[in-house]
Amino acid sequence: MPEQFHRPVRRPPAAFDNLVGAADPAEKSRVAHATASALLRRARQDETGETTERLIAFTAEHGIDDIAELWSLAPSRSLPGALWRLYLLQIAIRSDSATAALLYERGRVELRSADAAIAGAPTPASPDELTALVDTILRGVFQGDFSVALDRAAAYCRVQASGATHTADDYESTEPGRASDLTRRALRLSGYADDLSAAAGLWRSGALT
């Protein structure tokens, strides 16, 4: 799996220690939550949608900057933690959309659930269509129903996880290294799905902070 899936940062987060004290986790957490809330509020207050489009275009081209890297330290089931996972999905798809499309289609065929319908990708989905899907989900985060966007992202992760699991089985006897990579990818995506679903529920109850 591309390294970007883990930490899609195009420049080192050297500014962190200047932004908040390196030995002050509480302050880092406060800044992470404050910046996530401010970003979401600013995008949602812009009825033209221009702020949302700039956010999507910027991260697609440049990756995640220092502030978003700070979100990676936040609890997985928090506002900054959820936004971090959404941006990871965007970068992961854009960095290798062909593999994403292959795994998504395999998962769609194998998974006996409504997740593919909830995610909302075409059937079958091309690499470009999957890229468009994740951008659409991000637009929903900043302009639409936030909990619905999180549910769609969670469903996408479950479909991808299923595809990665079944593809790993295919490679187990011939390419065990590749099979292991795919299995780790499936586990990571399953974890993201659980976190994003939980975050959606917290948002609906007014408890996602």
Short mmCIF file of C-alpha atoms in Angstrom, two decimals:
data_model
loop_
_atom_site.label_atom_id
_atom_site.label_comp_id
_atom_site.label_asym_id
_atom_site.label_seq_id
_atom_site.Cartn_x
_atom_site.Cartn_y
_atom_site.Cartn_z
CA MET A 1 0.00 0.00 0.00
CA PRO A 2 1.31 3.49 -0.76
CA GLU A 3 2.94 5.22 2.17
CA GLN A 4 0.52 8.11 1.66
CA PHE A 5 -2.24 5.96 3.07
CA HIS A 6 -0.54 6.11 6.46
CA ARG A 7 0.72 9.66 6.58
CA PRO A 8 -0.08 11.65 3.41
CA VAL A 9 1.94 14.71 4.27
CA ARG A 10 3.93 16.30 1.46
CA ARG A 11 6.20 18.29 3.74
CA PRO A 12 7.60 17.52 7.21
CA PRO A 13 5.56 18.76 10.19
CA ALA A 14 8.46 20.76 11.56
CA ALA A 15 6.20 23.64 12.55
CA PHE A 16 4.41 21.58 15.19
CA ASP A 17 6.86 22.31 17.96
CA ASN A 18 6.54 26.00 17.19
CA LEU A 19 2.75 25.83 17.09
CA VAL A 20 2.24 24.06 20.43
CA GLY A 21 4.59 22.79 23.10
CA ALA A 22 6.00 19.41 22.14
CA ALA A 23 5.60 18.20 25.72
CA ASP A 24 2.01 19.42 26.13
CA PRO A 25 -0.41 16.80 24.75
CA ALA A 26 -3.39 18.63 26.27
CA GLU A 27 -2.58 21.79 24.34
CA LYS A 28 -2.05 19.83 21.12
CA SER A 29 -5.45 18.22 21.62
CA ARG A 30 -7.07 21.59 22.23
CA VAL A 31 -5.56 23.04 19.06
CA ALA A 32 -6.56 19.98 17.02
CA HIS A 33 -10.19 20.27 18.09
CA ALA A 34 -10.25 24.06 17.69
CA THR A 35 -8.84 24.01 14.17
CA ALA A 36 -11.17 21.21 13.06
CA SER A 37 -14.20 23.08 14.40
CA ALA A 38 -13.09 26.34 12.83
CA LEU A 39 -12.49 24.74 9.43
CA LEU A 40 -15.87 23.02 9.41
CA ARG A 41 -17.69 26.13 10.59
CA ARG A 42 -16.03 28.34 7.97
CA ALA A 43 -16.86 25.98 5.11
CA ARG A 44 -20.47 25.55 6.25
CA GLN A 45 -21.01 29.27 6.60
CA ASP A 46 -19.90 29.88 3.00
CA GLU A 47 -23.12 29.33 1.05
CA THR A 48 -21.32 29.77 -2.27
CA GLY A 49 -19.39 26.54 -1.73
CA GLU A 50 -16.13 28.23 -2.78
CA THR A 51 -14.39 27.45 0.51
CA THR A 52 -15.28 23.76 0.20
CA GLU A 53 -13.98 23.57 -3.37
CA ARG A 54 -10.72 25.22 -2.35
CA LEU A 55 -10.27 22.77 0.53
CA ILE A 56 -10.86 19.77 -1.72
CA ALA A 57 -8.60 21.07 -4.49
CA PHE A 58 -5.80 22.06 -2.13
CA THR A 59 -5.57 18.73 -0.33
CA ALA A 60 -5.85 16.82 -3.61
CA GLU A 61 -2.78 18.65 -4.92
CA HIS A 62 -0.68 19.26 -1.81
CA GLY A 63 -1.70 16.61 0.70
CA ILE A 64 -2.20 17.28 4.39
CA ASP A 65 -0.47 20.22 5.98
CA ASP A 66 0.80 20.69 9.54
CA ILE A 67 -2.61 21.36 11.09
CA ALA A 68 -4.18 18.27 9.55
CA GLU A 69 -1.15 16.26 10.67
CA LEU A 70 -1.95 17.46 14.18
CA TRP A 71 -5.43 15.93 13.77
CA SER A 72 -3.79 12.51 13.50
CA LEU A 73 -2.99 12.76 17.21
CA ALA A 74 -6.64 13.28 18.14
CA PRO A 75 -8.93 10.45 19.30
CA SER A 76 -10.27 8.48 16.36
CA ARG A 77 -13.86 9.18 17.34
CA SER A 78 -13.63 12.94 17.53
CA LEU A 79 -14.17 15.72 15.00
CA PRO A 80 -10.47 16.14 14.10
CA GLY A 81 -10.03 12.36 14.12
CA ALA A 82 -12.92 11.92 11.68
CA LEU A 83 -11.68 14.68 9.37
CA TRP A 84 -8.20 13.14 9.41
CA ARG A 85 -9.58 9.79 8.26
CA LEU A 86 -11.63 11.41 5.51
CA TYR A 87 -8.57 13.17 4.15
CA LEU A 88 -6.57 9.94 4.36
CA LEU A 89 -9.19 8.30 2.15
CA GLN A 90 -8.99 11.15 -0.36
CA ILE A 91 -5.23 10.94 -0.64
CA ALA A 92 -5.20 7.13 -0.72
CA ILE A 93 -7.66 7.03 -3.62
CA ARG A 94 -5.87 9.75 -5.55
CA SER A 95 -2.46 8.16 -5.04
CA ASP A 96 -3.56 4.84 -6.58
CA SER A 97 -7.07 5.09 -7.96
CA ALA A 98 -6.63 2.01 -10.18
CA THR A 99 -6.00 -0.29 -7.20
CA ALA A 100 -8.77 1.40 -5.24
CA ALA A 101 -11.21 0.72 -8.08
CA LEU A 102 -10.16 -2.93 -8.36
CA LEU A 103 -10.56 -3.54 -4.65
CA TYR A 104 -13.82 -1.64 -4.49
CA GLU A 105 -15.34 -3.70 -7.30
CA ARG A 106 -14.16 -6.95 -5.72
CA GLY A 107 -15.65 -5.88 -2.41
CA ARG A 108 -18.92 -4.83 -4.03
CA VAL A 109 -19.29 -8.28 -5.57
CA GLU A 110 -18.33 -10.18 -2.43
CA LEU A 111 -19.95 -8.12 0.32
CA ARG A 112 -23.52 -9.08 1.17
CA SER A 113 -24.70 -5.76 2.53
CA ALA A 114 -26.08 -2.39 1.48
CA ASP A 115 -22.69 -0.70 1.89
CA ALA A 116 -22.02 -0.24 -1.83
CA ALA A 117 -25.40 1.44 -2.25
CA ILE A 118 -24.78 3.66 0.77
CA ALA A 119 -21.34 4.69 -0.47
CA GLY A 120 -22.93 5.69 -3.75
CA ALA A 121 -20.29 4.81 -6.34
CA PRO A 122 -21.38 3.78 -9.86
CA THR A 123 -21.48 0.06 -10.70
CA PRO A 124 -18.80 -0.78 -11.65
CA ALA A 125 -16.78 2.25 -10.57
CA SER A 126 -13.84 3.42 -12.64
CA PRO A 127 -10.76 5.00 -11.00
CA ASP A 128 -12.00 8.46 -12.00
CA GLU A 129 -15.45 7.74 -10.62
CA LEU A 130 -14.03 6.65 -7.28
CA THR A 131 -11.96 9.83 -7.14
CA ALA A 132 -15.12 11.81 -7.82
CA LEU A 133 -16.93 9.84 -5.11
CA VAL A 134 -14.50 10.78 -2.35
CA ASP A 135 -14.65 14.43 -3.41
CA THR A 136 -18.46 14.25 -3.29
CA ILE A 137 -18.29 12.80 0.21
CA LEU A 138 -16.02 15.65 1.30
CA ARG A 139 -18.48 18.15 -0.15
CA GLY A 140 -21.13 16.52 1.99
CA VAL A 141 -18.93 17.00 5.03
CA PHE A 142 -18.55 20.72 4.43
CA GLN A 143 -21.90 21.55 2.86
CA GLY A 144 -24.42 18.77 3.42
CA ASP A 145 -25.45 16.40 6.20
CA PHE A 146 -22.22 15.66 8.03
CA SER A 147 -23.43 12.40 9.52
CA VAL A 148 -24.58 11.12 6.12
CA ALA A 149 -21.15 11.93 4.66
CA LEU A 150 -19.48 10.00 7.47
CA ASP A 151 -21.82 7.04 6.93
CA ARG A 152 -21.00 7.06 3.21
CA ALA A 153 -17.28 7.11 3.95
CA ALA A 154 -17.68 4.25 6.43
CA ALA A 155 -19.60 2.21 3.85
CA TYR A 156 -16.89 2.88 1.27
CA CYS A 157 -14.27 1.61 3.75
CA ARG A 158 -16.23 -1.57 4.38
CA VAL A 159 -16.50 -2.31 0.65
CA GLN A 160 -12.79 -1.67 0.18
CA ALA A 161 -11.92 -3.80 3.20
CA SER A 162 -13.93 -6.68 1.78
CA GLY A 163 -12.18 -6.35 -1.56
CA ALA A 164 -8.76 -6.25 0.07
CA THR A 165 -9.55 -9.31 2.20
CA HIS A 166 -10.72 -11.44 -0.72
CA THR A 167 -7.85 -10.30 -2.94
CA ALA A 168 -5.41 -11.17 -0.15
CA ASP A 169 -6.84 -14.68 -0.13
CA ASP A 170 -6.14 -14.93 -3.87
CA TYR A 171 -2.47 -14.07 -3.36
CA GLU A 172 -1.86 -16.11 -0.20
CA SER A 173 -0.28 -19.10 -1.93
CA THR A 174 1.65 -17.29 -4.66
CA GLU A 175 2.58 -13.87 -3.23
CA PRO A 176 2.37 -14.05 0.57
CA GLY A 177 4.00 -10.64 0.98
CA ARG A 178 1.34 -8.97 -1.15
CA ALA A 179 -1.33 -10.94 0.67
CA SER A 180 -0.04 -9.61 3.99
CA ASP A 181 -0.07 -6.02 2.70
CA LEU A 182 -3.66 -6.41 1.56
CA THR A 183 -4.68 -7.96 4.85
CA ARG A 184 -3.20 -5.03 6.76
CA ARG A 185 -5.00 -2.67 4.42
CA ALA A 186 -8.29 -4.48 5.07
CA LEU A 187 -7.80 -4.26 8.84
CA ARG A 188 -6.98 -0.57 8.64
CA LEU A 189 -10.03 0.15 6.51
CA SER A 190 -12.27 -1.86 8.81
CA GLY A 191 -11.03 0.23 11.71
CA TYR A 192 -11.72 3.43 9.78
CA ALA A 193 -15.23 2.19 9.00
CA ASP A 194 -15.95 1.56 12.68
CA ASP A 195 -14.55 4.95 13.70
CA LEU A 196 -16.44 6.89 11.02
CA SER A 197 -19.72 5.12 11.81
CA ALA A 198 -19.26 5.91 15.49
CA ALA A 199 -18.45 9.53 14.65
CA ALA A 200 -21.64 9.77 12.57
CA GLY A 201 -23.69 8.60 15.55
CA LEU A 202 -21.94 11.07 17.84
CA TRP A 203 -22.62 13.91 15.38
CA ARG A 204 -26.33 13.05 15.27
CA SER A 205 -26.49 13.15 19.06
CA GLY A 206 -24.55 16.42 19.24
CA ALA A 207 -21.62 14.76 20.99
CA LEU A 208 -18.90 14.85 18.29
CA THR A 209 -16.29 17.36 19.40
#
